[in-house]
């Protein structure tokens, strides 16, 4: 079939997953404003708002003490994620049947055993689509890969699942995964919930928009050149690009696997700094290097504290000598520098750029070691532009 017919099938599949959310969701106005965050909030019940806006630490505590069930929490986040999709186009599919079944299992486990199954017991987590999930699609933004299916969960999802995570939503990414915005021929353009005329960033822009508007409190993205950091900044949330070879990447989908002169990583996006820490602690507590020998055997170290014996030096670059940042970016960096300068045992220094035009020429060639031939061939398979 022509590529646009496959895209129509993909969007109908996504819409059918939204239709399974109960009670059904709807937007209470005909035309949403540019900032849709309050439109979304006004479409939820007070209880759903309270649940989905709890800090992660408090949310997990409410589950552990059985003040609220994992099923109720999952359903609240499903409904908020469905509204987020309707307003920002950030979701490739919701997983109501799978996630509610897992949440029910966790509620029963807690009831029978008197303790949570792990540190993430009952926590809804969203996942960027190209991170494989067993028996669901794995297209990585390519029309030609629409019928491709993962045979097992990616390693990082296996770890999180054993810790009690509930995967409720899968999110959009751009064609080729190599854009700082999020647009594909399969699902169209994802927009920023705080100004729908602007981008949520990319390539983890679906996660950025979904977490940014509260449809998820912890999401999983990927990053090679800003693909977590850009959506985090654009949507006012927290994001972390971990050091390469700390978090397992087995089970994701992309072109040119194994061509890794610049390593891509998996990392978290969250509504809180604590969410990032929880993700890293949980994954590294599982010692993933025992199954993946390429991973660095370095545990998460929570004992580090800045002191006179262990001071912290931070370099800030306001301009790379090539591109002038927009005024809000420069203002934010200067505000950060002033705040950090007031902290004990923290030193701020200027980072002097060196030949960034030459550095860009080198790194851009390393992003596509075959000159983009495999990406072009994959797009040509379906005829998508």
mmCIF file with all atom_site columns, N, CA and C in Angstrom, residues 235-303:
data_model
loop_
_atom_site.group_PDB
_atom_site.id
_atom_site.type_symbol
_atom_site.label_atom_id
_atom_site.label_alt_id
_atom_site.label_comp_id
_atom_site.label_asym_id
_atom_site.label_entity_id
_atom_site.label_seq_id
_atom_site.pdbx_PDB_ins_code
_atom_site.Cartn_x
_atom_site.Cartn_y
_atom_site.Cartn_z
_atom_site.occupancy
_atom_site.B_iso_or_equiv
_atom_site.pdbx_formal_charge
_atom_site.auth_seq_id
_atom_site.auth_comp_id
_atom_site.auth_asym_id
_atom_site.auth_atom_id
_atom_site.pdbx_PDB_model_num
ATOM 1   N N  . UNK A 1 235 ? 9.913  21.776 27.571 1.00 0.00 ? 235 UNK A N  1
ATOM 2   C CA . UNK A 1 235 ? 8.648  21.527 28.262 1.00 0.00 ? 235 UNK A CA 1
ATOM 3   C C  . UNK A 1 235 ? 8.717  21.786 29.763 1.00 0.00 ? 235 UNK A C  1
ATOM 4   N N  . UNK A 1 236 ? 9.816  22.348 30.239 1.00 0.00 ? 236 UNK A N  1
ATOM 5   C CA . UNK A 1 236 ? 9.910  22.728 31.647 1.00 0.00 ? 236 UNK A CA 1
ATOM 6   C C  . UNK A 1 236 ? 9.953  21.567 32.612 1.00 0.00 ? 236 UNK A C  1
ATOM 7   N N  . UNK A 1 237 ? 10.631 20.475 32.206 1.00 0.00 ? 237 UNK A N  1
ATOM 8   C CA . UNK A 1 237 ? 10.718 19.298 33.060 1.00 0.00 ? 237 UNK A CA 1
ATOM 9   C C  . UNK A 1 237 ? 12.186 18.932 33.270 1.00 0.00 ? 237 UNK A C  1
ATOM 10  N N  . UNK A 1 238 ? 12.429 17.831 33.944 1.00 0.00 ? 238 UNK A N  1
ATOM 11  C CA . UNK A 1 238 ? 13.783 17.370 34.223 1.00 0.00 ? 238 UNK A CA 1
ATOM 12  C C  . UNK A 1 238 ? 14.149 16.241 33.264 1.00 0.00 ? 238 UNK A C  1
ATOM 13  N N  . UNK A 1 239 ? 15.388 16.253 32.789 1.00 0.00 ? 239 UNK A N  1
ATOM 14  C CA . UNK A 1 239 ? 15.865 15.187 31.925 1.00 0.00 ? 239 UNK A CA 1
ATOM 15  C C  . UNK A 1 239 ? 17.331 14.916 32.186 1.00 0.00 ? 239 UNK A C  1
ATOM 16  N N  . UNK A 1 240 ? 17.754 13.686 31.944 1.00 0.00 ? 240 UNK A N  1
ATOM 17  C CA . UNK A 1 240 ? 19.145 13.307 32.166 1.00 0.00 ? 240 UNK A CA 1
ATOM 18  C C  . UNK A 1 240 ? 19.636 12.447 31.010 1.00 0.00 ? 240 UNK A C  1
ATOM 19  N N  . UNK A 1 241 ? 20.755 12.869 30.415 1.00 0.00 ? 241 UNK A N  1
ATOM 20  C CA . UNK A 1 241 ? 21.482 11.995 29.504 1.00 0.00 ? 241 UNK A CA 1
ATOM 21  C C  . UNK A 1 241 ? 22.584 11.323 30.317 1.00 0.00 ? 241 UNK A C  1
ATOM 22  N N  . UNK A 1 242 ? 22.404 10.052 30.683 1.00 0.00 ? 242 UNK A N  1
ATOM 23  C CA . UNK A 1 242 ? 23.435 9.387  31.479 1.00 0.00 ? 242 UNK A CA 1
ATOM 24  C C  . UNK A 1 242 ? 24.725 9.207  30.679 1.00 0.00 ? 242 UNK A C  1
ATOM 25  N N  . UNK A 1 243 ? 25.811 8.987  31.389 1.00 0.00 ? 243 UNK A N  1
ATOM 26  C CA . UNK A 1 243 ? 27.060 8.612  30.738 1.00 0.00 ? 243 UNK A CA 1
ATOM 27  C C  . UNK A 1 243 ? 26.838 7.341  29.923 1.00 0.00 ? 243 UNK A C  1
ATOM 28  N N  . UNK A 1 244 ? 27.453 7.290  28.737 1.00 0.00 ? 244 UNK A N  1
ATOM 29  C CA . UNK A 1 244 ? 27.296 6.119  27.876 1.00 0.00 ? 244 UNK A CA 1
ATOM 30  C C  . UNK A 1 244 ? 27.759 4.855  28.595 1.00 0.00 ? 244 UNK A C  1
ATOM 31  N N  . UNK A 1 245 ? 27.089 3.755  28.291 1.00 0.00 ? 245 UNK A N  1
ATOM 32  C CA . UNK A 1 245 ? 27.405 2.419  28.797 1.00 0.00 ? 245 UNK A CA 1
ATOM 33  C C  . UNK A 1 245 ? 27.125 2.252  30.293 1.00 0.00 ? 245 UNK A C  1
ATOM 34  N N  . UNK A 1 246 ? 26.154 3.021  30.798 1.00 0.00 ? 246 UNK A N  1
ATOM 35  C CA . UNK A 1 246 ? 25.670 2.781  32.154 1.00 0.00 ? 246 UNK A CA 1
ATOM 36  C C  . UNK A 1 246 ? 24.299 2.115  32.133 1.00 0.00 ? 246 UNK A C  1
ATOM 37  N N  . UNK A 1 247 ? 23.431 2.559  31.239 1.00 0.00 ? 247 UNK A N  1
ATOM 38  C CA . UNK A 1 247 ? 22.074 2.014  31.130 1.00 0.00 ? 247 UNK A CA 1
ATOM 39  C C  . UNK A 1 247 ? 22.018 1.092  29.914 1.00 0.00 ? 247 UNK A C  1
ATOM 40  N N  . UNK A 1 248 ? 21.500 -0.132 30.057 1.00 0.00 ? 248 UNK A N  1
ATOM 41  C CA . UNK A 1 248 ? 21.466 -1.052 28.912 1.00 0.00 ? 248 UNK A CA 1
ATOM 42  C C  . UNK A 1 248 ? 20.567 -0.546 27.790 1.00 0.00 ? 248 UNK A C  1
ATOM 43  N N  . UNK A 1 249 ? 21.034 -0.735 26.558 1.00 0.00 ? 249 UNK A N  1
ATOM 44  C CA . UNK A 1 249 ? 20.274 -0.289 25.388 1.00 0.00 ? 249 UNK A CA 1
ATOM 45  C C  . UNK A 1 249 ? 19.791 -1.458 24.526 1.00 0.00 ? 249 UNK A C  1
ATOM 46  N N  . UNK A 1 250 ? 19.997 -2.691 24.977 1.00 0.00 ? 250 UNK A N  1
ATOM 47  C CA . UNK A 1 250 ? 19.526 -3.847 24.205 1.00 0.00 ? 250 UNK A CA 1
ATOM 48  C C  . UNK A 1 250 ? 18.029 -3.747 23.969 1.00 0.00 ? 250 UNK A C  1
ATOM 49  N N  . UNK A 1 251 ? 17.605 -3.979 22.738 1.00 0.00 ? 251 UNK A N  1
ATOM 50  C CA . UNK A 1 251 ? 16.183 -4.080 22.463 1.00 0.00 ? 251 UNK A CA 1
ATOM 51  C C  . UNK A 1 251 ? 15.533 -2.845 21.891 1.00 0.00 ? 251 UNK A C  1
ATOM 52  N N  . UNK A 1 252 ? 16.319 -1.830 21.566 1.00 0.00 ? 252 UNK A N  1
ATOM 53  C CA . UNK A 1 252 ? 15.713 -0.688 20.877 1.00 0.00 ? 252 UNK A CA 1
ATOM 54  C C  . UNK A 1 252 ? 15.860 -0.876 19.376 1.00 0.00 ? 252 UNK A C  1
ATOM 55  N N  . UNK A 1 253 ? 15.217 0.000  18.607 1.00 0.00 ? 253 UNK A N  1
ATOM 56  C CA . UNK A 1 253 ? 15.214 -0.114 17.161 1.00 0.00 ? 253 UNK A CA 1
ATOM 57  C C  . UNK A 1 253 ? 15.760 1.158  16.537 1.00 0.00 ? 253 UNK A C  1
ATOM 58  N N  . UNK A 1 254 ? 16.668 0.991  15.582 1.00 0.00 ? 254 UNK A N  1
ATOM 59  C CA . UNK A 1 254 ? 17.180 2.123  14.814 1.00 0.00 ? 254 UNK A CA 1
ATOM 60  C C  . UNK A 1 254 ? 17.890 1.579  13.592 1.00 0.00 ? 254 UNK A C  1
ATOM 61  N N  . UNK A 1 255 ? 18.197 2.447  12.647 1.00 0.00 ? 255 UNK A N  1
ATOM 62  C CA . UNK A 1 255 ? 19.007 2.028  11.515 1.00 0.00 ? 255 UNK A CA 1
ATOM 63  C C  . UNK A 1 255 ? 20.472 1.949  11.944 1.00 0.00 ? 255 UNK A C  1
ATOM 64  N N  . UNK A 1 256 ? 21.270 1.269  11.153 1.00 0.00 ? 256 UNK A N  1
ATOM 65  C CA . UNK A 1 256 ? 22.719 1.139  11.359 1.00 0.00 ? 256 UNK A CA 1
ATOM 66  C C  . UNK A 1 256 ? 23.092 0.699  12.773 1.00 0.00 ? 256 UNK A C  1
ATOM 67  N N  . UNK A 1 257 ? 22.490 -0.387 13.280 1.00 0.00 ? 257 UNK A N  1
ATOM 68  C CA . UNK A 1 257 ? 22.903 -0.849 14.608 1.00 0.00 ? 257 UNK A CA 1
ATOM 69  C C  . UNK A 1 257 ? 24.364 -1.287 14.586 1.00 0.00 ? 257 UNK A C  1
ATOM 70  N N  . UNK A 1 258 ? 25.079 -0.931 15.632 1.00 0.00 ? 258 UNK A N  1
ATOM 71  C CA . UNK A 1 258 ? 26.491 -1.283 15.721 1.00 0.00 ? 258 UNK A CA 1
ATOM 72  C C  . UNK A 1 258 ? 27.420 -0.200 15.225 1.00 0.00 ? 258 UNK A C  1
ATOM 73  N N  . UNK A 1 259 ? 26.905 0.760  14.459 1.00 0.00 ? 259 UNK A N  1
ATOM 74  C CA . UNK A 1 259 ? 27.726 1.889  14.015 1.00 0.00 ? 259 UNK A CA 1
ATOM 75  C C  . UNK A 1 259 ? 27.631 2.981  15.064 1.00 0.00 ? 259 UNK A C  1
ATOM 76  N N  . UNK A 1 260 ? 28.492 2.887  16.058 1.00 0.00 ? 260 UNK A N  1
ATOM 77  C CA . UNK A 1 260 ? 28.339 3.742  17.236 1.00 0.00 ? 260 UNK A CA 1
ATOM 78  C C  . UNK A 1 260 ? 29.594 4.548  17.563 1.00 0.00 ? 260 UNK A C  1
ATOM 79  N N  . UNK A 1 261 ? 30.121 5.326  16.612 1.00 0.00 ? 261 UNK A N  1
ATOM 80  C CA . UNK A 1 261 ? 31.245 6.189  16.987 1.00 0.00 ? 261 UNK A CA 1
ATOM 81  C C  . UNK A 1 261 ? 30.832 7.230  18.023 1.00 0.00 ? 261 UNK A C  1
ATOM 82  N N  . UNK A 1 262 ? 29.536 7.574  18.024 1.00 0.00 ? 262 UNK A N  1
ATOM 83  C CA . UNK A 1 262 ? 28.968 8.407  19.084 1.00 0.00 ? 262 UNK A CA 1
ATOM 84  C C  . UNK A 1 262 ? 27.857 7.573  19.719 1.00 0.00 ? 262 UNK A C  1
ATOM 85  N N  . UNK A 1 263 ? 28.006 7.260  20.977 1.00 0.00 ? 263 UNK A N  1
ATOM 86  C CA . UNK A 1 263 ? 27.080 6.337  21.630 1.00 0.00 ? 263 UNK A CA 1
ATOM 87  C C  . UNK A 1 263 ? 25.768 7.018  21.985 1.00 0.00 ? 263 UNK A C  1
ATOM 88  N N  . UNK A 1 264 ? 24.666 6.397  21.595 1.00 0.00 ? 264 UNK A N  1
ATOM 89  C CA . UNK A 1 264 ? 23.340 6.831  22.017 1.00 0.00 ? 264 UNK A CA 1
ATOM 90  C C  . UNK A 1 264 ? 23.020 6.176  23.358 1.00 0.00 ? 264 UNK A C  1
ATOM 91  N N  . UNK A 1 265 ? 22.287 6.897  24.204 1.00 0.00 ? 265 UNK A N  1
ATOM 92  C CA . UNK A 1 265 ? 21.972 6.367  25.530 1.00 0.00 ? 265 UNK A CA 1
ATOM 93  C C  . UNK A 1 265 ? 20.472 6.409  25.779 1.00 0.00 ? 265 UNK A C  1
ATOM 94  N N  . UNK A 1 266 ? 20.036 5.599  26.737 1.00 0.00 ? 266 UNK A N  1
ATOM 95  C CA . UNK A 1 266 ? 18.674 5.652  27.267 1.00 0.00 ? 266 UNK A CA 1
ATOM 96  C C  . UNK A 1 266 ? 18.713 6.410  28.585 1.00 0.00 ? 266 UNK A C  1
ATOM 97  N N  . UNK A 1 267 ? 17.714 7.263  28.800 1.00 0.00 ? 267 UNK A N  1
ATOM 98  C CA . UNK A 1 267 ? 17.678 8.026  30.037 1.00 0.00 ? 267 UNK A CA 1
ATOM 99  C C  . UNK A 1 267 ? 16.277 8.492  30.380 1.00 0.00 ? 267 UNK A C  1
ATOM 100 N N  . UNK A 1 268 ? 16.097 9.076  31.573 1.00 0.00 ? 268 UNK A N  1
ATOM 101 C CA . UNK A 1 268 ? 14.774 9.453  32.062 1.00 0.00 ? 268 UNK A CA 1
ATOM 102 C C  . UNK A 1 268 ? 14.400 10.912 31.797 1.00 0.00 ? 268 UNK A C  1
ATOM 103 N N  . UNK A 1 269 ? 13.108 11.151 31.689 1.00 0.00 ? 269 UNK A N  1
ATOM 104 C CA . UNK A 1 269 ? 12.508 12.487 31.764 1.00 0.00 ? 269 UNK A CA 1
ATOM 105 C C  . UNK A 1 269 ? 11.463 12.424 32.864 1.00 0.00 ? 269 UNK A C  1
ATOM 106 N N  . UNK A 1 270 ? 11.367 13.469 33.671 1.00 0.00 ? 270 UNK A N  1
ATOM 107 C CA . UNK A 1 270 ? 10.461 13.394 34.814 1.00 0.00 ? 270 UNK A CA 1
ATOM 108 C C  . UNK A 1 270 ? 9.961  14.775 35.209 1.00 0.00 ? 270 UNK A C  1
ATOM 109 N N  . UNK A 1 271 ? 8.877  14.750 35.962 1.00 0.00 ? 271 UNK A N  1
ATOM 110 C CA . UNK A 1 271 ? 8.340  15.988 36.534 1.00 0.00 ? 271 UNK A CA 1
ATOM 111 C C  . UNK A 1 271 ? 9.161  16.466 37.728 1.00 0.00 ? 271 UNK A C  1
ATOM 112 N N  . UNK A 1 272 ? 10.117 15.643 38.179 1.00 0.00 ? 272 UNK A N  1
ATOM 113 C CA . UNK A 1 272 ? 10.923 16.023 39.342 1.00 0.00 ? 272 UNK A CA 1
ATOM 114 C C  . UNK A 1 272 ? 12.340 15.483 39.228 1.00 0.00 ? 272 UNK A C  1
ATOM 115 N N  . UNK A 1 273 ? 13.249 16.135 39.936 1.00 0.00 ? 273 UNK A N  1
ATOM 116 C CA . UNK A 1 273 ? 14.626 15.640 40.007 1.00 0.00 ? 273 UNK A CA 1
ATOM 117 C C  . UNK A 1 273 ? 14.659 14.275 40.683 1.00 0.00 ? 273 UNK A C  1
ATOM 118 N N  . UNK A 1 274 ? 13.771 14.082 41.651 1.00 0.00 ? 274 UNK A N  1
ATOM 119 C CA . UNK A 1 274 ? 13.694 12.795 42.333 1.00 0.00 ? 274 UNK A CA 1
ATOM 120 C C  . UNK A 1 274 ? 13.339 11.662 41.394 1.00 0.00 ? 274 UNK A C  1
ATOM 121 N N  . UNK A 1 275 ? 12.542 11.951 40.365 1.00 0.00 ? 275 UNK A N  1
ATOM 122 C CA . UNK A 1 275 ? 12.194 10.928 39.389 1.00 0.00 ? 275 UNK A CA 1
ATOM 123 C C  . UNK A 1 275 ? 13.410 10.432 38.619 1.00 0.00 ? 275 UNK A C  1
ATOM 124 N N  . UNK A 1 276 ? 14.300 11.359 38.253 1.00 0.00 ? 276 UNK A N  1
ATOM 125 C CA . UNK A 1 276 ? 15.530 10.969 37.563 1.00 0.00 ? 276 UNK A CA 1
ATOM 126 C C  . UNK A 1 276 ? 16.383 10.070 38.454 1.00 0.00 ? 276 UNK A C  1
ATOM 127 N N  . UNK A 1 277 ? 16.508 10.483 39.708 1.00 0.00 ? 277 UNK A N  1
ATOM 128 C CA . UNK A 1 277 ? 17.314 9.704  40.657 1.00 0.00 ? 277 UNK A CA 1
ATOM 129 C C  . UNK A 1 277 ? 16.719 8.319  40.859 1.00 0.00 ? 277 UNK A C  1
ATOM 130 N N  . UNK A 1 278 ? 15.404 8.237  40.982 1.00 0.00 ? 278 UNK A N  1
ATOM 131 C CA . UNK A 1 278 ? 14.745 6.950  41.186 1.00 0.00 ? 278 UNK A CA 1
ATOM 132 C C  . UNK A 1 278 ? 14.998 6.012  40.009 1.00 0.00 ? 278 UNK A C  1
ATOM 133 N N  . UNK A 1 279 ? 14.917 6.540  38.793 1.00 0.00 ? 279 UNK A N  1
ATOM 134 C CA . UNK A 1 279 ? 15.183 5.734  37.600 1.00 0.00 ? 279 UNK A CA 1
ATOM 135 C C  . UNK A 1 279 ? 16.607 5.186  37.632 1.00 0.00 ? 279 UNK A C  1
ATOM 136 N N  . UNK A 1 280 ? 17.577 6.059  37.863 1.00 0.00 ? 280 UNK A N  1
ATOM 137 C CA . UNK A 1 280 ? 18.978 5.633  37.840 1.00 0.00 ? 280 UNK A CA 1
ATOM 138 C C  . UNK A 1 280 ? 19.269 4.632  38.957 1.00 0.00 ? 280 UNK A C  1
ATOM 139 N N  . UNK A 1 281 ? 18.779 4.910  40.142 1.00 0.00 ? 281 UNK A N  1
ATOM 140 C CA . UNK A 1 281 ? 18.996 4.002  41.273 1.00 0.00 ? 281 UNK A CA 1
ATOM 141 C C  . UNK A 1 281 ? 18.420 2.620  40.987 1.00 0.00 ? 281 UNK A C  1
ATOM 142 N N  . UNK A 1 282 ? 17.196 2.600  40.446 1.00 0.00 ? 282 UNK A N  1
ATOM 143 C CA . UNK A 1 282 ? 16.518 1.327  40.210 1.00 0.00 ? 282 UNK A CA 1
ATOM 144 C C  . UNK A 1 282 ? 17.246 0.487  39.167 1.00 0.00 ? 282 UNK A C  1
ATOM 145 N N  . UNK A 1 283 ? 17.630 1.119  38.065 1.00 0.00 ? 283 UNK A N  1
ATOM 146 C CA . UNK A 1 283 ? 18.299 0.377  36.997 1.00 0.00 ? 283 UNK A CA 1
ATOM 147 C C  . UNK A 1 283 ? 19.667 -0.122 37.453 1.00 0.00 ? 283 UNK A C  1
ATOM 148 N N  . UNK A 1 284 ? 20.433 0.738  38.106 1.00 0.00 ? 284 UNK A N  1
ATOM 149 C CA . UNK A 1 284 ? 21.795 0.343  38.479 1.00 0.00 ? 284 UNK A CA 1
ATOM 150 C C  . UNK A 1 284 ? 21.811 -0.609 39.675 1.00 0.00 ? 284 UNK A C  1
ATOM 151 N N  . UNK A 1 285 ? 20.773 -0.567 40.501 1.00 0.00 ? 285 UNK A N  1
ATOM 152 C CA . UNK A 1 285 ? 20.677 -1.532 41.591 1.00 0.00 ? 285 UNK A CA 1
ATOM 153 C C  . UNK A 1 285 ? 20.573 -2.957 41.052 1.00 0.00 ? 285 UNK A C  1
ATOM 154 N N  . UNK A 1 286 ? 20.047 -3.096 39.839 1.00 0.00 ? 286 UNK A N  1
ATOM 155 C CA . UNK A 1 286 ? 19.902 -4.416 39.215 1.00 0.00 ? 286 UNK A CA 1
ATOM 156 C C  . UNK A 1 286 ? 21.216 -4.938 38.638 1.00 0.00 ? 286 UNK A C  1
ATOM 157 N N  . UNK A 1 287 ? 22.280 -4.146 38.725 1.00 0.00 ? 287 UNK A N  1
ATOM 158 C CA . UNK A 1 287 ? 23.604 -4.534 38.210 1.00 0.00 ? 287 UNK A CA 1
ATOM 159 C C  . UNK A 1 287 ? 23.519 -5.040 36.766 1.00 0.00 ? 287 UNK A C  1
ATOM 160 N N  . UNK A 1 288 ? 23.063 -4.190 35.852 1.00 0.00 ? 288 UNK A N  1
ATOM 161 C CA . UNK A 1 288 ? 22.851 -4.638 34.469 1.00 0.00 ? 288 UNK A CA 1
ATOM 162 C C  . UNK A 1 288 ? 24.137 -5.077 33.772 1.00 0.00 ? 288 UNK A C  1
ATOM 163 N N  . UNK A 1 289 ? 25.285 -4.690 34.295 1.00 0.00 ? 289 UNK A N  1
ATOM 164 C CA . UNK A 1 289 ? 26.556 -5.085 33.690 1.00 0.00 ? 289 UNK A CA 1
ATOM 165 C C  . UNK A 1 289 ? 26.806 -6.596 33.797 1.00 0.00 ? 289 UNK A C  1
ATOM 166 N N  . UNK A 1 290 ? 26.068 -7.269 34.674 1.00 0.00 ? 290 UNK A N  1
ATOM 167 C CA . UNK A 1 290 ? 26.244 -8.719 34.788 1.00 0.00 ? 290 UNK A CA 1
ATOM 168 C C  . UNK A 1 290 ? 25.672 -9.452 33.568 1.00 0.00 ? 290 UNK A C  1
ATOM 169 N N  . UNK A 1 291 ? 24.695 -8.833 32.895 1.00 0.00 ? 291 UNK A N  1
ATOM 170 C CA . UNK A 1 291 ? 24.145 -9.405 31.665 1.00 0.00 ? 291 UNK A CA 1
ATOM 171 C C  . UNK A 1 291 ? 24.701 -8.724 30.414 1.00 0.00 ? 291 UNK A C  1
ATOM 172 N N  . UNK A 1 292 ? 25.152 -7.500 30.568 1.00 0.00 ? 292 UNK A N  1
ATOM 173 C CA . UNK A 1 292 ? 25.699 -6.751 29.433 1.00 0.00 ? 292 UNK A CA 1
ATOM 174 C C  . UNK A 1 292 ? 27.140 -6.375 29.693 1.00 0.00 ? 292 UNK A C  1
ATOM 175 N N  . UNK A 1 293 ? 28.091 -7.186 29.237 1.00 0.00 ? 293 UNK A N  1
ATOM 176 C CA . UNK A 1 293 ? 29.496 -6.956 29.581 1.00 0.00 ? 293 UNK A CA 1
ATOM 177 C C  . UNK A 1 293 ? 30.063 -5.649 29.050 1.00 0.00 ? 293 UNK A C  1
ATOM 178 N N  . UNK A 1 294 ? 29.394 -4.997 28.088 1.00 0.00 ? 294 UNK A N  1
ATOM 179 C CA . UNK A 1 294 ? 29.881 -3.702 27.605 1.00 0.00 ? 294 UNK A CA 1
ATOM 180 C C  . UNK A 1 294 ? 29.579 -2.573 28.583 1.00 0.00 ? 294 UNK A C  1
ATOM 181 N N  . UNK A 1 295 ? 28.676 -2.831 29.548 1.00 0.00 ? 295 UNK A N  1
ATOM 182 C CA . UNK A 1 295 ? 28.287 -1.787 30.494 1.00 0.00 ? 295 UNK A CA 1
ATOM 183 C C  . UNK A 1 295 ? 29.340 -1.609 31.583 1.00 0.00 ? 295 UNK A C  1
ATOM 184 N N  . UNK A 1 296 ? 29.427 -0.382 32.063 1.00 0.00 ? 296 UNK A N  1
ATOM 185 C CA . UNK A 1 296 ? 30.394 -0.067 33.110 1.00 0.00 ? 296 UNK A CA 1
ATOM 186 C C  . UNK A 1 296 ? 29.863 -0.540 34.467 1.00 0.00 ? 296 UNK A C  1
ATOM 187 N N  . UNK A 1 297 ? 30.642 -1.294 35.230 1.00 0.00 ? 297 UNK A N  1
ATOM 188 C CA . UNK A 1 297 ? 30.167 -1.803 36.529 1.00 0.00 ? 297 UNK A CA 1
ATOM 189 C C  . UNK A 1 297 ? 30.310 -0.756 37.627 1.00 0.00 ? 297 UNK A C  1
ATOM 190 N N  . UNK A 1 298 ? 29.538 0.328  37.478 1.00 0.00 ? 298 UNK A N  1
ATOM 191 C CA . UNK A 1 298 ? 29.611 1.438  38.433 1.00 0.00 ? 298 UNK A CA 1
ATOM 192 C C  . UNK A 1 298 ? 28.238 1.612  39.093 1.00 0.00 ? 298 UNK A C  1
ATOM 193 N N  . UNK A 1 299 ? 28.099 1.305  40.369 1.00 0.00 ? 299 UNK A N  1
ATOM 194 C CA . UNK A 1 299 ? 26.805 1.493  41.056 1.00 0.00 ? 299 UNK A CA 1
ATOM 195 C C  . UNK A 1 299 ? 26.452 2.977  41.163 1.00 0.00 ? 299 UNK A C  1
ATOM 196 N N  . UNK A 1 300 ? 25.187 3.229  41.439 1.00 0.00 ? 300 UNK A N  1
ATOM 197 C CA . UNK A 1 300 ? 24.736 4.596  41.715 1.00 0.00 ? 300 UNK A CA 1
ATOM 198 C C  . UNK A 1 300 ? 25.250 5.004  43.085 1.00 0.00 ? 300 UNK A C  1
ATOM 199 N N  . UNK A 1 301 ? 25.920 6.147  43.163 1.00 0.00 ? 301 UNK A N  1
ATOM 200 C CA . UNK A 1 301 ? 26.552 6.594  44.401 1.00 0.00 ? 301 UNK A CA 1
ATOM 201 C C  . UNK A 1 301 ? 25.765 7.753  44.996 1.00 0.00 ? 301 UNK A C  1
ATOM 202 N N  . UNK A 1 302 ? 24.989 7.468  46.023 1.00 0.00 ? 302 UNK A N  1
ATOM 203 C CA . UNK A 1 302 ? 24.197 8.516  46.684 1.00 0.00 ? 302 UNK A CA 1
ATOM 204 C C  . UNK A 1 302 ? 24.945 9.166  47.838 1.00 0.00 ? 302 UNK A C  1
ATOM 205 N N  . UNK A 1 303 ? 26.165 8.720  48.095 1.00 0.00 ? 303 UNK A N  1
ATOM 206 C CA . UNK A 1 303 ? 26.903 9.238  49.255 1.00 0.00 ? 303 UNK A CA 1
ATOM 207 C C  . UNK A 1 303 ? 27.696 10.496 48.947 1.00 0.00 ? 303 UNK A C  1
#
